[in-house]
Every structure is written in structure tokens, then in C-alpha cells.
mmCIF file of C-alpha atoms in Angstrom:
data_model
loop_
_atom_site.group_PDB
_atom_site.id
_atom_site.type_symbol
_atom_site.label_atom_id
_atom_site.label_comp_id
_atom_site.label_asym_id
_atom_site.label_seq_id
_atom_site.Cartn_x
_atom_site.Cartn_y
_atom_site.Cartn_z
ATOM 1 C CA MET A 19 51.382 71.131 -136.804
ATOM 2 C CA THR A 20 49.551 74.288 -135.258
ATOM 3 C CA LEU A 21 48.253 73.774 -132.075
ATOM 4 C CA PRO A 22 44.604 75.117 -131.705
ATOM 5 C CA GLN A 23 44.696 78.416 -129.573
ATOM 6 C CA GLU A 24 42.745 76.911 -126.655
ATOM 7 C CA VAL A 25 45.927 74.362 -126.040
ATOM 8 C CA ARG A 26 48.469 77.190 -126.892
ATOM 9 C CA LEU A 27 47.161 79.090 -123.905
ATOM 10 C CA SER A 28 48.241 76.578 -121.448
ATOM 11 C CA GLU A 29 51.896 76.479 -122.890
ATOM 12 C CA TRP A 30 52.224 80.350 -121.385
ATOM 13 C CA ASN A 31 51.274 80.256 -117.847
ATOM 14 C CA LEU A 32 48.129 82.611 -118.690
ATOM 15 C CA PRO A 33 45.822 83.067 -115.700
ATOM 16 C CA ASP A 34 43.179 80.257 -115.811
ATOM 17 C CA THR A 35 40.640 81.687 -113.040
ATOM 18 C CA GLU A 36 36.878 80.991 -113.947
ATOM 19 C CA VAL A 37 36.437 84.392 -115.688
ATOM 20 C CA CYS A 38 39.712 84.658 -117.349
ATOM 21 C CA SER A 39 39.062 81.482 -119.040
ATOM 22 C CA ALA A 40 35.642 82.528 -119.962
ATOM 23 C CA ALA A 41 36.959 85.997 -121.633
ATOM 24 C CA VAL A 42 39.585 83.841 -123.688
ATOM 25 C CA ARG A 43 36.349 82.010 -124.862
ATOM 26 C CA LEU A 44 34.580 85.109 -125.589
ATOM 27 C CA VAL A 45 37.483 86.683 -127.578
ATOM 28 C CA LEU A 46 37.837 83.647 -129.591
ATOM 29 C CA ASP A 47 34.448 83.585 -130.320
ATOM 30 C CA VAL A 48 33.568 86.944 -131.372
ATOM 31 C CA SER A 49 36.988 88.466 -132.835
ATOM 32 C CA LEU A 50 38.907 87.758 -136.079
ATOM 33 C CA PRO A 51 41.897 85.720 -135.427
ATOM 34 C CA VAL A 52 43.892 88.847 -135.990
ATOM 35 C CA ILE A 53 42.507 90.516 -132.906
ATOM 36 C CA ALA A 54 42.390 87.523 -130.709
ATOM 37 C CA ASN A 55 45.911 87.016 -131.311
ATOM 38 C CA HIS A 56 46.876 90.607 -130.830
ATOM 39 C CA THR A 57 45.107 90.535 -127.149
ATOM 40 C CA VAL A 58 46.963 87.805 -126.008
ATOM 41 C CA ARG A 59 50.454 88.974 -127.272
ATOM 42 C CA SER A 60 49.432 92.244 -125.536
ATOM 43 C CA TYR A 61 49.185 90.474 -122.195
ATOM 44 C CA LEU A 62 52.217 88.506 -122.721
ATOM 45 C CA PHE A 63 54.316 91.762 -123.487
ATOM 46 C CA ALA A 64 52.653 93.565 -120.841
ATOM 47 C CA ARG A 65 53.637 90.875 -118.213
ATOM 48 C CA GLU A 66 57.329 90.768 -119.457
ATOM 49 C CA LEU A 67 57.677 94.488 -119.656
ATOM 50 C CA ALA A 68 56.418 94.651 -116.114
ATOM 51 C CA ALA A 69 58.846 92.462 -115.042
ATOM 52 C CA ALA A 70 61.631 94.036 -116.845
ATOM 53 C CA ARG A 71 60.655 97.460 -115.318
ATOM 54 C CA GLY A 72 60.677 95.717 -111.489
ATOM 55 C CA VAL A 73 57.069 96.260 -111.608
ATOM 56 C CA ARG A 74 55.363 93.359 -109.462
ATOM 57 C CA ASP A 75 52.875 94.790 -107.347
ATOM 58 C CA TYR A 76 49.769 94.682 -109.647
ATOM 59 C CA ASP A 77 46.851 92.503 -109.980
ATOM 60 C CA ASP A 78 47.815 90.243 -112.552
ATOM 61 C CA GLU A 79 44.367 88.864 -113.528
ATOM 62 C CA VAL A 80 43.030 92.397 -113.842
ATOM 63 C CA VAL A 81 45.796 93.117 -116.566
ATOM 64 C CA PHE A 82 45.112 89.920 -118.240
ATOM 65 C CA LEU A 83 41.335 90.591 -118.371
ATOM 66 C CA THR A 84 42.204 94.328 -119.637
ATOM 67 C CA CYS A 85 44.230 92.998 -122.318
ATOM 68 C CA ILE A 86 42.361 90.203 -123.537
ATOM 69 C CA LEU A 87 39.053 92.107 -123.671
ATOM 70 C CA HIS A 88 40.582 95.409 -124.816
ATOM 71 C CA ASP A 89 39.554 95.553 -128.462
ATOM 72 C CA LEU A 90 35.906 94.257 -128.121
ATOM 73 C CA GLY A 91 35.032 97.665 -129.440
ATOM 74 C CA VAL A 92 36.070 96.289 -132.989
ATOM 75 C CA THR A 93 33.726 93.269 -132.683
ATOM 76 C CA ALA A 94 29.984 93.141 -133.092
ATOM 77 C CA LEU A 95 29.673 92.568 -129.575
ATOM 78 C CA GLY A 96 30.839 96.045 -128.831
ATOM 79 C CA GLY A 97 29.268 97.893 -131.466
ATOM 80 C CA GLY A 98 27.567 101.258 -130.575
ATOM 81 C CA ASP A 99 27.626 105.014 -130.949
ATOM 82 C CA GLN A 100 30.859 105.521 -129.005
ATOM 83 C CA ARG A 101 34.764 105.511 -130.200
ATOM 84 C CA PHE A 102 35.575 101.828 -130.120
ATOM 85 C CA GLU A 103 37.769 102.148 -127.122
ATOM 86 C CA VAL A 104 34.676 103.195 -124.814
ATOM 87 C CA ASP A 105 32.259 100.779 -126.670
ATOM 88 C CA GLY A 106 34.651 98.022 -126.020
ATOM 89 C CA ALA A 107 35.171 99.159 -122.251
ATOM 90 C CA ASP A 108 31.503 98.831 -121.784
ATOM 91 C CA ALA A 109 31.344 95.813 -123.515
ATOM 92 C CA ALA A 110 33.898 94.375 -121.150
ATOM 93 C CA VAL A 111 32.425 95.596 -118.193
ATOM 94 C CA ARG A 112 28.977 93.979 -119.162
ATOM 95 C CA PHE A 113 30.946 90.785 -119.545
ATOM 96 C CA LEU A 114 32.466 91.400 -116.105
ATOM 97 C CA ARG A 115 29.368 91.918 -114.276
ATOM 98 C CA GLU A 116 27.776 88.691 -115.721
ATOM 99 C CA HIS A 117 30.548 86.967 -114.075
ATOM 100 C CA ASP A 118 30.166 88.579 -110.626
ATOM 101 C CA VAL A 119 33.452 90.760 -110.761
ATOM 102 C CA ALA A 120 33.710 93.267 -108.187
ATOM 103 C CA GLU A 121 33.052 96.819 -109.049
ATOM 104 C CA ASP A 122 36.288 98.382 -108.161
ATOM 105 C CA ARG A 123 37.990 95.800 -110.332
ATOM 106 C CA ALA A 124 35.531 96.066 -113.331
ATOM 107 C CA ARG A 125 36.109 99.906 -113.209
ATOM 108 C CA THR A 126 39.898 99.428 -113.052
ATOM 109 C CA VAL A 127 39.336 97.274 -116.514
ATOM 110 C CA TRP A 128 37.130 99.841 -117.831
ATOM 111 C CA GLU A 129 39.632 102.553 -117.542
ATOM 112 C CA GLY A 130 42.439 100.413 -118.930
ATOM 113 C CA ILE A 131 40.398 99.680 -122.239
ATOM 114 C CA ALA A 132 38.977 103.086 -122.509
ATOM 115 C CA LEU A 133 41.920 104.698 -122.361
ATOM 116 C CA HIS A 134 44.473 102.089 -124.079
ATOM 117 C CA THR A 135 44.959 104.681 -126.996
ATOM 118 C CA SER A 136 45.620 107.541 -124.870
ATOM 119 C CA LEU A 137 49.263 108.093 -124.540
ATOM 120 C CA GLY A 138 50.397 110.388 -121.663
ATOM 121 C CA LEU A 139 47.120 109.707 -119.747
ATOM 122 C CA VAL A 140 46.352 106.211 -118.714
ATOM 123 C CA HIS A 141 49.544 106.138 -116.663
ATOM 124 C CA ARG A 142 47.899 108.401 -114.122
ATOM 125 C CA PHE A 143 45.017 106.360 -113.468
ATOM 126 C CA GLY A 144 46.998 102.887 -111.577
ATOM 127 C CA THR A 145 49.399 100.271 -112.252
ATOM 128 C CA GLU A 146 47.137 98.015 -113.938
ATOM 129 C CA GLN A 147 45.964 100.291 -116.137
ATOM 130 C CA ALA A 148 49.757 101.676 -117.142
ATOM 131 C CA VAL A 149 50.968 97.799 -117.284
ATOM 132 C CA SER A 150 48.036 97.033 -119.651
ATOM 133 C CA PHE A 151 48.932 99.946 -122.011
ATOM 134 C CA SER A 152 52.406 99.124 -122.095
ATOM 135 C CA GLY A 153 51.829 95.529 -123.598
ATOM 136 C CA ILE A 154 49.022 96.727 -125.920
ATOM 137 C CA SER A 155 51.289 99.650 -127.199
ATOM 138 C CA LEU A 156 54.254 97.732 -127.926
ATOM 139 C CA ASP A 157 52.399 95.232 -129.850
ATOM 140 C CA ILE A 158 51.288 98.243 -132.165
ATOM 141 C CA ASP A 159 54.501 100.403 -132.103
ATOM 142 C CA GLY A 160 57.588 98.144 -131.062
ATOM 143 C CA ALA A 161 58.443 100.392 -128.089
ATOM 144 C CA GLU A 162 60.774 98.940 -125.747
ATOM 145 C CA LYS A 163 60.611 95.646 -127.289
ATOM 146 C CA GLU A 164 64.578 95.428 -126.677
ATOM 147 C CA SER A 165 63.569 95.179 -122.773
ATOM 148 C CA LEU A 166 62.029 91.836 -123.566
ATOM 149 C CA PRO A 167 63.857 88.499 -122.898
ATOM 150 C CA ALA A 168 66.122 87.538 -125.951
ATOM 151 C CA GLY A 169 64.192 85.279 -128.543
ATOM 152 C CA PHE A 170 60.555 85.951 -126.702
ATOM 153 C CA VAL A 171 59.021 88.445 -129.476
ATOM 154 C CA GLU A 172 60.027 85.183 -131.852
ATOM 155 C CA ARG A 173 58.390 82.651 -129.812
ATOM 156 C CA VAL A 174 55.219 84.772 -129.089
ATOM 157 C CA HIS A 175 55.092 85.467 -132.752
ATOM 158 C CA ALA A 176 55.104 82.042 -133.680
ATOM 159 C CA ALA A 177 52.580 81.089 -131.320
ATOM 160 C CA TRP A 178 50.051 83.950 -132.200
ATOM 161 C CA PRO A 179 51.087 85.548 -135.512
ATOM 162 C CA ARG A 180 50.574 89.296 -136.416
ATOM 163 C CA GLN A 181 48.787 88.887 -139.656
ATOM 164 C CA ASP A 182 49.402 92.383 -140.401
ATOM 165 C CA LEU A 183 47.734 93.924 -137.249
ATOM 166 C CA GLY A 184 48.358 97.563 -137.548
ATOM 167 C CA PHE A 185 47.023 98.132 -140.713
ATOM 168 C CA ALA A 186 44.138 95.177 -140.173
ATOM 169 C CA ILE A 187 42.872 97.045 -136.968
ATOM 170 C CA ALA A 188 42.994 100.417 -138.613
ATOM 171 C CA ASP A 189 40.790 98.949 -141.237
ATOM 172 C CA LEU A 190 38.390 97.594 -139.094
ATOM 173 C CA ILE A 191 38.166 100.724 -136.875
ATOM 174 C CA ALA A 192 37.749 102.948 -140.020
ATOM 175 C CA GLY A 193 35.151 100.663 -141.486
ATOM 176 C CA GLY A 194 33.010 101.016 -138.271
ATOM 177 C CA ILE A 195 33.144 104.599 -138.565
ATOM 178 C CA ALA A 196 32.488 105.022 -142.278
ATOM 179 C CA ALA A 197 29.072 102.958 -141.019
ATOM 180 C CA ASN A 198 28.778 105.166 -137.901
ATOM 181 C CA PRO A 199 30.574 108.340 -138.037
ATOM 182 C CA LEU A 200 29.353 108.913 -134.336
ATOM 183 C CA LYS A 201 32.329 106.641 -133.628
ATOM 184 C CA ALA A 202 34.719 109.269 -134.472
ATOM 185 C CA PRO A 203 34.527 112.186 -132.339
ATOM 186 C CA PRO A 204 36.899 115.058 -133.395
ATOM 187 C CA PHE A 205 40.731 115.178 -132.414
ATOM 188 C CA THR A 206 40.479 111.295 -131.352
ATOM 189 C CA PHE A 207 42.463 108.603 -132.301
ATOM 190 C CA PRO A 208 39.618 107.087 -134.389
ATOM 191 C CA ALA A 209 39.109 110.446 -136.041
ATOM 192 C CA HIS A 210 42.755 110.360 -137.172
ATOM 193 C CA LEU A 211 41.938 106.862 -138.618
ATOM 194 C CA HIS A 212 38.987 108.029 -140.348
ATOM 195 C CA GLU A 213 40.902 110.799 -141.719
ATOM 196 C CA LEU A 214 43.777 108.468 -143.062
ATOM 197 C CA LEU A 215 41.413 105.913 -144.579
ATOM 198 C CA ASN A 216 37.790 107.444 -145.272
ATOM 199 C CA GLY A 217 39.187 110.885 -146.323
ATOM 200 C CA SER A 218 37.666 113.176 -143.947
ATOM 201 C CA SER A 219 37.741 114.291 -140.468
ATOM 202 C CA LEU A 220 36.729 117.390 -138.684
ATOM 203 C CA THR A 221 39.666 119.578 -137.786
ATOM 204 C CA PHE A 222 39.865 121.786 -134.935
ATOM 205 C CA PHE A 223 39.384 124.918 -136.729
ATOM 206 C CA ASP A 224 36.314 123.413 -138.433
ATOM 207 C CA VAL A 225 34.888 123.427 -135.117
ATOM 208 C CA VAL A 226 36.082 127.064 -134.390
ATOM 209 C CA ARG A 227 34.555 128.156 -137.432
ATOM 210 C CA ASN A 228 31.245 126.251 -136.764
ATOM 211 C CA SER A 229 30.898 127.431 -133.170
ATOM 212 C CA GLY A 230 28.916 130.702 -134.142
ATOM 213 C CA TRP A 231 31.251 132.759 -132.008
ATOM 214 C CA GLY A 232 32.849 134.415 -134.864
ATOM 215 C CA ASP A 233 36.303 133.866 -133.823
ATOM 216 C CA GLU A 234 38.881 134.714 -136.776
ATOM 217 C CA PRO A 235 42.634 133.854 -137.241
ATOM 218 C CA VAL A 236 45.244 135.719 -135.053
ATOM 219 C CA ASP A 237 47.706 137.597 -137.192
ATOM 220 C CA ALA A 238 51.211 136.438 -136.838
#
């Protein structure tokens, strides 16, 4: 028998402070199961990767909140006119302020969420942002899964099924952009998915040609 998600949470030693519990309830309420499962796996992978790397001096609650809330931008709660990462980060901070989380900690969560697709950038912002990014990324690209304890991935997937996450979340992001093209600023990850799934996206050369400066291609 499959246990309900609320029960399974206690089996994984997840942070159970008032704000963490409220965050889980929020995500379960507003997200599709494929997204809710992804957010929990992201935290579990982040925590194990940090341990494997010997990284222990970080705020575990902040990492948990970052991972759990990081995809609010693909829900109705996080809808807006910005790329989904930023809409989601803004929604997360609104939630954290409602629960009296200190502004500096809320800002760290905002950065971790807003930058969670920014390879090569997020690690420069802080340990919590980097730890969160590693877990979120691993659940998409599988990088460094060999660093996790034997059997850990299988146990996580049994409790929190993938449901074809990679393709499912791409469809959600691209669907949001089809309804509101403002959500795909040129050259961003959302714009990349927009081109893959919706068939059109501005290129850098489109921007240059439309600038009005008259720049021409340089001869090789």
C-alpha cells in the first residue's frame, strides 16, 4: 500500500519546523504531483550530495525551503509576466514573509530559486544556494548520482515517483510561455524550451538586427 505523501515525509527526516511544514502543505496544494515529488527529491539529493562533498556548514532549513518552493513558478500561484524562475522566487518570498521568516534568509531562498537554472552563476552567491542547486539539477540531469549512497536513488524514486519529470516540466514551462510570451526573455532557459516545444524564439542575431544600429555580419 502506498502511503500518502504527508505520512511519507516523516520517514525521511525532513525539517519539520512550522514554516517547513507549511511550505510542504502549500506545494502539495498548488502543484501537480510530478512537481511536488520533484521538489522533495531535490532536497533529499541536495542533502546527500552535500554530505558526500563534506559540506556541513549550511542552513538546512533554508535549503529545504529553497528546494520545496523552487517550482512555484509553474503553478497558478506563481503565475506572472516574468520567467518562471523569478515568478516562483517572488511567490516563495511572499509566502516566507507571511510566515515571518527573516528578510536575509528569505533573500537567500529567493536567490536559490531565481538562479536554479543558472549553471556557473548560482554557486557564487552562497553555500545554501549552491547546495540547493546541486540537488535540483541532479534530479533533472542525473549528474553526480554516483556520489549518492548505494540504493538511495531507488528508495527515493519508490517514495517520490518521477512521472517523467524532465519532459513534464518542460511542457508546463512551454505551455506558460505559449499563453504569455513575456515569460521567455531572449537567451534564457525558458526561451530555449519555448523554441524546442513551441517552435519559435528570438535569437541574439534577431535582437541585433532589430536594434536599429545597422550592424552587419563581420567577414570571416
